[in-house]
């Protein structure tokens, strides 16, 4: 006779009770998650209603399958700003107020913080690109990555810290706060503030360029408009913001972060090359991964929206006598 495994009635009832309890807990968690998603969706719709963008978001979602149309506008605006920077650098090289070697040395010193570089002959292209790198750092670090809301640099730094604190706690709340704050922002940057930014970030270059530094006013004004578009304009997402990044001189080329504006012969041969100059900053969209948006333990995600525009060291080397970094 075959032996049949059996359990007592008490064990069966105990297992059945535990299964029922586990099932009820799972069902309760599912209901909580659905409720959280409803609350997040309701909050997003209220934000859109308050900002007057509810119909725009529905239209954008229908046309683009839910993807943000803002990225396309940002890339166009960035291209216009990049052309302004290039024109400014080209004008300086075309009619330099000081010897090109002095301009290059001052810009390199401002970027690296070291002014004891050995003098060497430089080509106009090298000077033009180091100027573009210097201006890219000013725009990226001092205008895009700082919420320029007032004409007080100290107040702007404090507002930026408040936003970072809010974003760490709740990205949606931070987004609403940021847009409301920018709705009361100054229309243009005060000339004294822009002059102070240049004097602090590019002291050597400001001294060498003399009066020519005043030609940066249109660039900084355009950069401020660009920053306001990034941080203050309504978008089709309510839980992200933009940050700029500038690959350092001599750093390794990472294809996901940079876009070469000239051919890199070393990379084509499979050899490692480095950044010779960043001629325009890259942009990343910073979000908090996962749902719900109120979870404070979510990981911060950086998605590259526009790669930094870079010229490699070997391309700069081919245009003049500039030392390579090992």
GROMACS .gro file of C-alpha atoms in nm:
model
  326
    1UNK     CA    1   0.000   0.000   0.000
    2UNK     CA    2   0.142   0.343  -0.104
    3UNK     CA    3   0.210   0.583   0.179
    4UNK     CA    4   0.038   0.921   0.141
    5UNK     CA    5   0.192   1.236   0.291
    6UNK     CA    6  -0.064   1.414   0.503
    7UNK     CA    7  -0.081   1.704   0.745
    8UNK     CA    8  -0.301   1.749   1.040
    9UNK     CA    9  -0.604   1.970   1.027
   10UNK     CA   10  -0.439   2.216   1.263
   11UNK     CA   11  -0.131   2.249   1.040
   12UNK     CA   12  -0.352   2.295   0.735
   13UNK     CA   13  -0.554   2.571   0.902
   14UNK     CA   14  -0.231   2.740   1.020
   15UNK     CA   15  -0.085   2.739   0.667
   16UNK     CA   16  -0.412   2.861   0.521
   17UNK     CA   17  -0.429   3.145   0.773
   18UNK     CA   18  -0.071   3.255   0.696
   19UNK     CA   19  -0.141   3.244   0.323
   20UNK     CA   20  -0.452   3.457   0.370
   21UNK     CA   21  -0.258   3.711   0.580
   22UNK     CA   22   0.022   3.730   0.322
   23UNK     CA   23  -0.230   3.773   0.041
   24UNK     CA   24  -0.407   4.052   0.230
   25UNK     CA   25  -0.075   4.232   0.288
   26UNK     CA   26   0.015   4.212  -0.081
   27UNK     CA   27  -0.329   4.341  -0.175
   28UNK     CA   28  -0.297   4.626   0.075
   29UNK     CA   29   0.043   4.722  -0.069
   30UNK     CA   30  -0.105   4.718  -0.418
   31UNK     CA   31  -0.387   4.950  -0.310
   32UNK     CA   32  -0.139   5.184  -0.142
   33UNK     CA   33   0.074   5.198  -0.457
   34UNK     CA   34  -0.230   5.273  -0.671
   35UNK     CA   35  -0.334   5.548  -0.431
   36UNK     CA   36   0.016   5.698  -0.438
   37UNK     CA   37   0.015   5.696  -0.817
   38UNK     CA   38  -0.326   5.866  -0.817
   39UNK     CA   39  -0.201   6.133  -0.577
   40UNK     CA   40   0.108   6.197  -0.790
   41UNK     CA   41  -0.103   6.220  -1.105
   42UNK     CA   42  -0.345   6.456  -0.929
   43UNK     CA   43  -0.058   6.674  -0.811
   44UNK     CA   44   0.087   6.688  -1.162
   45UNK     CA   45  -0.248   6.790  -1.308
   46UNK     CA   46  -0.289   7.062  -1.045
   47UNK     CA   47   0.058   7.193  -1.124
   48UNK     CA   48  -0.025   7.204  -1.494
   49UNK     CA   49  -0.356   7.377  -1.420
   50UNK     CA   50  -0.190   7.641  -1.202
   51UNK     CA   51   0.075   7.706  -1.465
   52UNK     CA   52  -0.172   7.705  -1.751
   53UNK     CA   53   0.004   7.422  -1.931
   54UNK     CA   54  -0.252   7.143  -1.893
   55UNK     CA   55  -0.373   7.156  -2.254
   56UNK     CA   56  -0.018   7.201  -2.384
   57UNK     CA   57   0.101   6.891  -2.201
   58UNK     CA   58  -0.185   6.683  -2.339
   59UNK     CA   59  -0.108   6.802  -2.692
   60UNK     CA   60   0.264   6.737  -2.651
   61UNK     CA   61   0.199   6.392  -2.511
   62UNK     CA   62  -0.023   6.311  -2.809
   63UNK     CA   63   0.221   6.441  -3.068
   64UNK     CA   64   0.539   6.301  -2.920
   65UNK     CA   65   0.428   5.988  -2.742
   66UNK     CA   66   0.495   6.142  -2.401
   67UNK     CA   67   0.854   6.248  -2.474
   68UNK     CA   68   0.955   6.601  -2.386
   69UNK     CA   69   0.953   6.856  -2.665
   70UNK     CA   70   1.174   7.077  -2.449
   71UNK     CA   71   1.491   6.890  -2.540
   72UNK     CA   72   1.462   6.997  -2.904
   73UNK     CA   73   1.414   7.362  -2.807
   74UNK     CA   74   1.706   7.343  -2.568
   75UNK     CA   75   1.938   7.207  -2.834
   76UNK     CA   76   1.842   7.488  -3.072
   77UNK     CA   77   1.895   7.757  -2.807
   78UNK     CA   78   2.228   7.600  -2.709
   79UNK     CA   79   2.345   7.608  -3.070
   80UNK     CA   80   2.269   7.980  -3.092
   81UNK     CA   81   2.461   8.050  -2.772
   82UNK     CA   82   2.751   7.840  -2.897
   83UNK     CA   83   2.774   8.054  -3.210
   84UNK     CA   84   2.789   8.371  -2.999
   85UNK     CA   85   3.079   8.231  -2.797
   86UNK     CA   86   3.265   8.127  -3.110
   87UNK     CA   87   3.216   8.468  -3.270
   88UNK     CA   88   3.345   8.641  -2.956
   89UNK     CA   89   3.656   8.421  -2.943
   90UNK     CA   90   3.718   8.462  -3.317
   91UNK     CA   91   3.693   8.842  -3.291
   92UNK     CA   92   3.955   8.847  -3.016
   93UNK     CA   93   4.192   8.630  -3.218
   94UNK     CA   94   4.133   8.842  -3.527
   95UNK     CA   95   4.222   9.166  -3.344
   96UNK     CA   96   4.398   9.062  -3.021
   97UNK     CA   97   4.430   9.333  -2.752
   98UNK     CA   98   4.741   9.153  -2.622
   99UNK     CA   99   4.986   8.896  -2.761
  100UNK     CA  100   4.816   8.565  -2.830
  101UNK     CA  101   5.055   8.383  -2.598
  102UNK     CA  102   4.954   8.615  -2.311
  103UNK     CA  103   4.584   8.563  -2.380
  104UNK     CA  104   4.630   8.186  -2.395
  105UNK     CA  105   4.837   8.182  -2.077
  106UNK     CA  106   4.584   8.393  -1.887
  107UNK     CA  107   4.290   8.177  -1.997
  108UNK     CA  108   4.477   7.856  -1.915
  109UNK     CA  109   4.572   7.994  -1.575
  110UNK     CA  110   4.212   8.092  -1.496
  111UNK     CA  111   4.092   7.745  -1.594
  112UNK     CA  112   4.355   7.544  -1.407
  113UNK     CA  113   4.426   7.786  -1.124
  114UNK     CA  114   4.799   7.777  -1.204
  115UNK     CA  115   4.969   8.067  -1.381
  116UNK     CA  116   5.325   7.932  -1.395
  117UNK     CA  117   5.290   7.748  -1.725
  118UNK     CA  118   5.600   7.757  -1.942
  119UNK     CA  119   5.554   8.001  -2.234
  120UNK     CA  120   5.531   7.854  -2.582
  121UNK     CA  121   5.410   7.957  -2.923
  122UNK     CA  122   5.039   7.912  -2.978
  123UNK     CA  123   4.830   7.915  -3.291
  124UNK     CA  124   4.520   8.131  -3.335
  125UNK     CA  125   4.305   7.816  -3.327
  126UNK     CA  126   4.446   7.717  -2.990
  127UNK     CA  127   4.375   8.061  -2.847
  128UNK     CA  128   4.024   8.065  -2.990
  129UNK     CA  129   3.942   7.726  -2.840
  130UNK     CA  130   4.089   7.798  -2.497
  131UNK     CA  131   3.876   8.114  -2.489
  132UNK     CA  132   3.569   7.909  -2.574
  133UNK     CA  133   3.655   7.665  -2.296
  134UNK     CA  134   3.695   7.947  -2.044
  135UNK     CA  135   3.361   8.101  -2.140
  136UNK     CA  136   3.194   7.758  -2.131
  137UNK     CA  137   3.303   7.715  -1.770
  138UNK     CA  138   3.162   8.056  -1.678
  139UNK     CA  139   2.828   7.984  -1.842
  140UNK     CA  140   2.802   7.630  -1.712
  141UNK     CA  141   2.915   7.679  -1.354
  142UNK     CA  142   2.804   8.035  -1.281
  143UNK     CA  143   2.484   8.077  -1.482
  144UNK     CA  144   2.327   7.742  -1.571
  145UNK     CA  145   2.416   7.558  -1.249
  146UNK     CA  146   2.323   7.855  -1.031
  147UNK     CA  147   1.963   7.975  -1.011
  148UNK     CA  148   2.020   8.335  -1.120
  149UNK     CA  149   1.703   8.492  -0.985
  150UNK     CA  150   1.835   8.815  -0.833
  151UNK     CA  151   2.125   9.052  -0.894
  152UNK     CA  152   2.289   8.929  -0.575
  153UNK     CA  153   2.533   8.639  -0.629
  154UNK     CA  154   2.508   8.544  -0.261
  155UNK     CA  155   2.128   8.528  -0.273
  156UNK     CA  156   2.140   8.320  -0.591
  157UNK     CA  157   2.372   8.069  -0.425
  158UNK     CA  158   2.135   8.040  -0.129
  159UNK     CA  159   1.836   7.988  -0.360
  160UNK     CA  160   2.028   7.717  -0.543
  161UNK     CA  161   2.095   7.538  -0.214
  162UNK     CA  162   1.729   7.560  -0.118
  163UNK     CA  163   1.633   7.403  -0.450
  164UNK     CA  164   1.884   7.121  -0.402
  165UNK     CA  165   1.740   7.052  -0.057
  166UNK     CA  166   1.383   7.049  -0.189
  167UNK     CA  167   1.476   6.826  -0.482
  168UNK     CA  168   1.637   6.574  -0.250
  169UNK     CA  169   1.311   6.552  -0.053
  170UNK     CA  170   1.051   6.579  -0.331
  171UNK     CA  171   1.135   6.656  -0.698
  172UNK     CA  172   0.780   6.763  -0.784
  173UNK     CA  173   0.769   7.019  -0.503
  174UNK     CA  174   1.115   7.142  -0.605
  175UNK     CA  175   0.996   7.188  -0.963
  176UNK     CA  176   0.694   7.394  -0.856
  177UNK     CA  177   0.909   7.606  -0.623
  178UNK     CA  178   1.170   7.664  -0.894
  179UNK     CA  179   0.917   7.781  -1.153
  180UNK     CA  180   0.738   8.007  -0.909
  181UNK     CA  181   1.072   8.153  -0.801
  182UNK     CA  182   1.175   8.221  -1.160
  183UNK     CA  183   0.841   8.389  -1.229
  184UNK     CA  184   0.971   8.673  -1.010
  185UNK     CA  185   1.328   8.666  -1.144
  186UNK     CA  186   1.503   8.973  -1.280
  187UNK     CA  187   1.457   9.026  -1.653
  188UNK     CA  188   1.826   9.087  -1.717
  189UNK     CA  189   2.144   9.048  -1.519
  190UNK     CA  190   2.288   9.367  -1.374
  191UNK     CA  191   2.613   9.471  -1.551
  192UNK     CA  192   2.786   9.497  -1.214
  193UNK     CA  193   2.696   9.137  -1.133
  194UNK     CA  194   2.817   9.000  -1.467
  195UNK     CA  195   3.138   9.200  -1.430
  196UNK     CA  196   3.184   9.055  -1.082
  197UNK     CA  197   3.133   8.702  -1.216
  198UNK     CA  198   3.398   8.753  -1.484
  199UNK     CA  199   3.641   8.918  -1.242
  200UNK     CA  200   3.605   8.627  -1.001
  201UNK     CA  201   3.611   8.337  -1.247
  202UNK     CA  202   3.842   8.480  -1.517
  203UNK     CA  203   4.064   8.733  -1.338
  204UNK     CA  204   4.371   8.683  -1.555
  205UNK     CA  205   4.181   8.689  -1.881
  206UNK     CA  206   3.980   8.994  -1.773
  207UNK     CA  207   4.303   9.182  -1.710
  208UNK     CA  208   4.467   9.077  -2.038
  209UNK     CA  209   4.163   9.152  -2.252
  210UNK     CA  210   4.108   9.494  -2.098
  211UNK     CA  211   3.817   9.673  -2.262
  212UNK     CA  212   3.754   9.378  -2.494
  213UNK     CA  213   3.598   9.191  -2.204
  214UNK     CA  214   3.295   9.419  -2.240
  215UNK     CA  215   3.212   9.231  -2.559
  216UNK     CA  216   3.103   8.939  -2.343
  217UNK     CA  217   2.783   9.121  -2.240
  218UNK     CA  218   2.569   8.977  -2.524
  219UNK     CA  219   2.698   8.627  -2.448
  220UNK     CA  220   2.615   8.645  -2.079
  221UNK     CA  221   2.275   8.799  -2.152
  222UNK     CA  222   2.200   8.515  -2.393
  223UNK     CA  223   2.329   8.263  -2.138
  224UNK     CA  224   2.094   8.405  -1.876
  225UNK     CA  225   1.800   8.374  -2.116
  226UNK     CA  226   1.908   8.018  -2.186
  227UNK     CA  227   1.923   7.945  -1.813
  228UNK     CA  228   1.576   8.090  -1.756
  229UNK     CA  229   1.441   7.867  -2.030
  230UNK     CA  230   1.599   7.563  -1.865
  231UNK     CA  231   1.482   7.635  -1.512
  232UNK     CA  232   1.175   7.854  -1.538
  233UNK     CA  233   0.978   7.762  -1.849
  234UNK     CA  234   0.687   7.515  -1.825
  235UNK     CA  235   0.779   7.169  -1.949
  236UNK     CA  236   0.607   6.837  -1.999
  237UNK     CA  237   0.776   6.690  -1.691
  238UNK     CA  238   0.745   6.803  -1.330
  239UNK     CA  239   1.017   6.613  -1.150
  240UNK     CA  240   1.347   6.702  -1.318
  241UNK     CA  241   1.586   6.988  -1.376
  242UNK     CA  242   1.891   7.061  -1.589
  243UNK     CA  243   2.257   7.090  -1.501
  244UNK     CA  244   2.559   7.174  -1.710
  245UNK     CA  245   2.893   6.994  -1.723
  246UNK     CA  246   3.227   7.093  -1.877
  247UNK     CA  247   3.482   6.813  -1.933
  248UNK     CA  248   3.815   6.919  -1.787
  249UNK     CA  249   4.123   6.990  -1.995
  250UNK     CA  250   4.327   6.675  -2.035
  251UNK     CA  251   4.047   6.443  -1.920
  252UNK     CA  252   3.971   6.121  -2.106
  253UNK     CA  253   3.721   6.135  -2.392
  254UNK     CA  254   3.393   5.961  -2.305
  255UNK     CA  255   3.174   5.918  -2.615
  256UNK     CA  256   2.850   5.925  -2.415
  257UNK     CA  257   2.935   6.266  -2.273
  258UNK     CA  258   3.122   6.444  -2.551
  259UNK     CA  259   3.085   6.514  -2.920
  260UNK     CA  260   3.402   6.583  -3.116
  261UNK     CA  261   3.388   6.887  -3.344
  262UNK     CA  262   3.701   6.773  -3.531
  263UNK     CA  263   3.830   6.433  -3.629
  264UNK     CA  264   4.038   6.258  -3.366
  265UNK     CA  265   4.302   6.053  -3.545
  266UNK     CA  266   4.417   5.883  -3.225
  267UNK     CA  267   4.066   5.760  -3.148
  268UNK     CA  268   4.029   5.637  -3.505
  269UNK     CA  269   4.345   5.430  -3.454
  270UNK     CA  270   4.203   5.289  -3.132
  271UNK     CA  271   4.436   5.495  -2.913
  272UNK     CA  272   4.327   5.694  -2.610
  273UNK     CA  273   4.303   6.070  -2.650
  274UNK     CA  274   4.211   6.351  -2.415
  275UNK     CA  275   4.012   6.672  -2.406
  276UNK     CA  276   4.200   6.961  -2.565
  277UNK     CA  277   3.922   7.215  -2.508
  278UNK     CA  278   3.549   7.213  -2.437
  279UNK     CA  279   3.394   7.467  -2.669
  280UNK     CA  280   3.042   7.437  -2.526
  281UNK     CA  281   2.907   7.273  -2.209
  282UNK     CA  282   2.701   6.958  -2.207
  283UNK     CA  283   2.359   6.932  -2.044
  284UNK     CA  284   2.211   6.659  -1.829
  285UNK     CA  285   1.855   6.616  -1.710
  286UNK     CA  286   1.857   6.525  -1.341
  287UNK     CA  287   1.572   6.308  -1.215
  288UNK     CA  288   1.501   6.078  -0.924
  289UNK     CA  289   1.450   5.720  -1.036
  290UNK     CA  290   1.144   5.515  -0.958
  291UNK     CA  291   0.791   5.569  -0.830
  292UNK     CA  292   0.656   5.718  -0.612
  293UNK     CA  293   0.810   6.063  -0.647
  294UNK     CA  294   0.792   6.120  -0.270
  295UNK     CA  295   1.036   5.841  -0.191
  296UNK     CA  296   1.344   6.008  -0.043
  297UNK     CA  297   1.565   5.705  -0.102
  298UNK     CA  298   1.549   5.714  -0.479
  299UNK     CA  299   1.869   5.725  -0.678
  300UNK     CA  300   1.948   6.044  -0.869
  301UNK     CA  301   1.964   5.979  -1.244
  302UNK     CA  302   2.162   6.196  -1.488
  303UNK     CA  303   2.055   6.166  -1.851
  304UNK     CA  304   2.268   6.345  -2.111
  305UNK     CA  305   2.043   6.571  -2.319
  306UNK     CA  306   2.318   6.745  -2.513
  307UNK     CA  307   2.675   6.620  -2.522
  308UNK     CA  308   2.957   6.864  -2.455
  309UNK     CA  309   3.121   6.998  -2.771
  310UNK     CA  310   3.490   6.909  -2.752
  311UNK     CA  311   3.807   6.933  -2.958
  312UNK     CA  312   4.066   6.669  -2.873
  313UNK     CA  313   4.432   6.725  -2.787
  314UNK     CA  314   4.566   6.574  -3.108
  315UNK     CA  315   4.354   6.813  -3.316
  316UNK     CA  316   4.492   7.107  -3.120
  317UNK     CA  317   4.844   6.967  -3.150
  318UNK     CA  318   4.815   6.965  -3.526
  319UNK     CA  319   4.747   7.339  -3.523
  320UNK     CA  320   5.047   7.451  -3.318
  321UNK     CA  321   5.306   7.378  -3.055
  322UNK     CA  322   5.100   7.293  -2.749
  323UNK     CA  323   5.224   7.039  -2.494
  324UNK     CA  324   5.034   6.712  -2.470
  325UNK     CA  325   4.924   6.579  -2.132
  326UNK     CA  326   5.029   6.226  -2.061
   0.00000   0.00000   0.00000
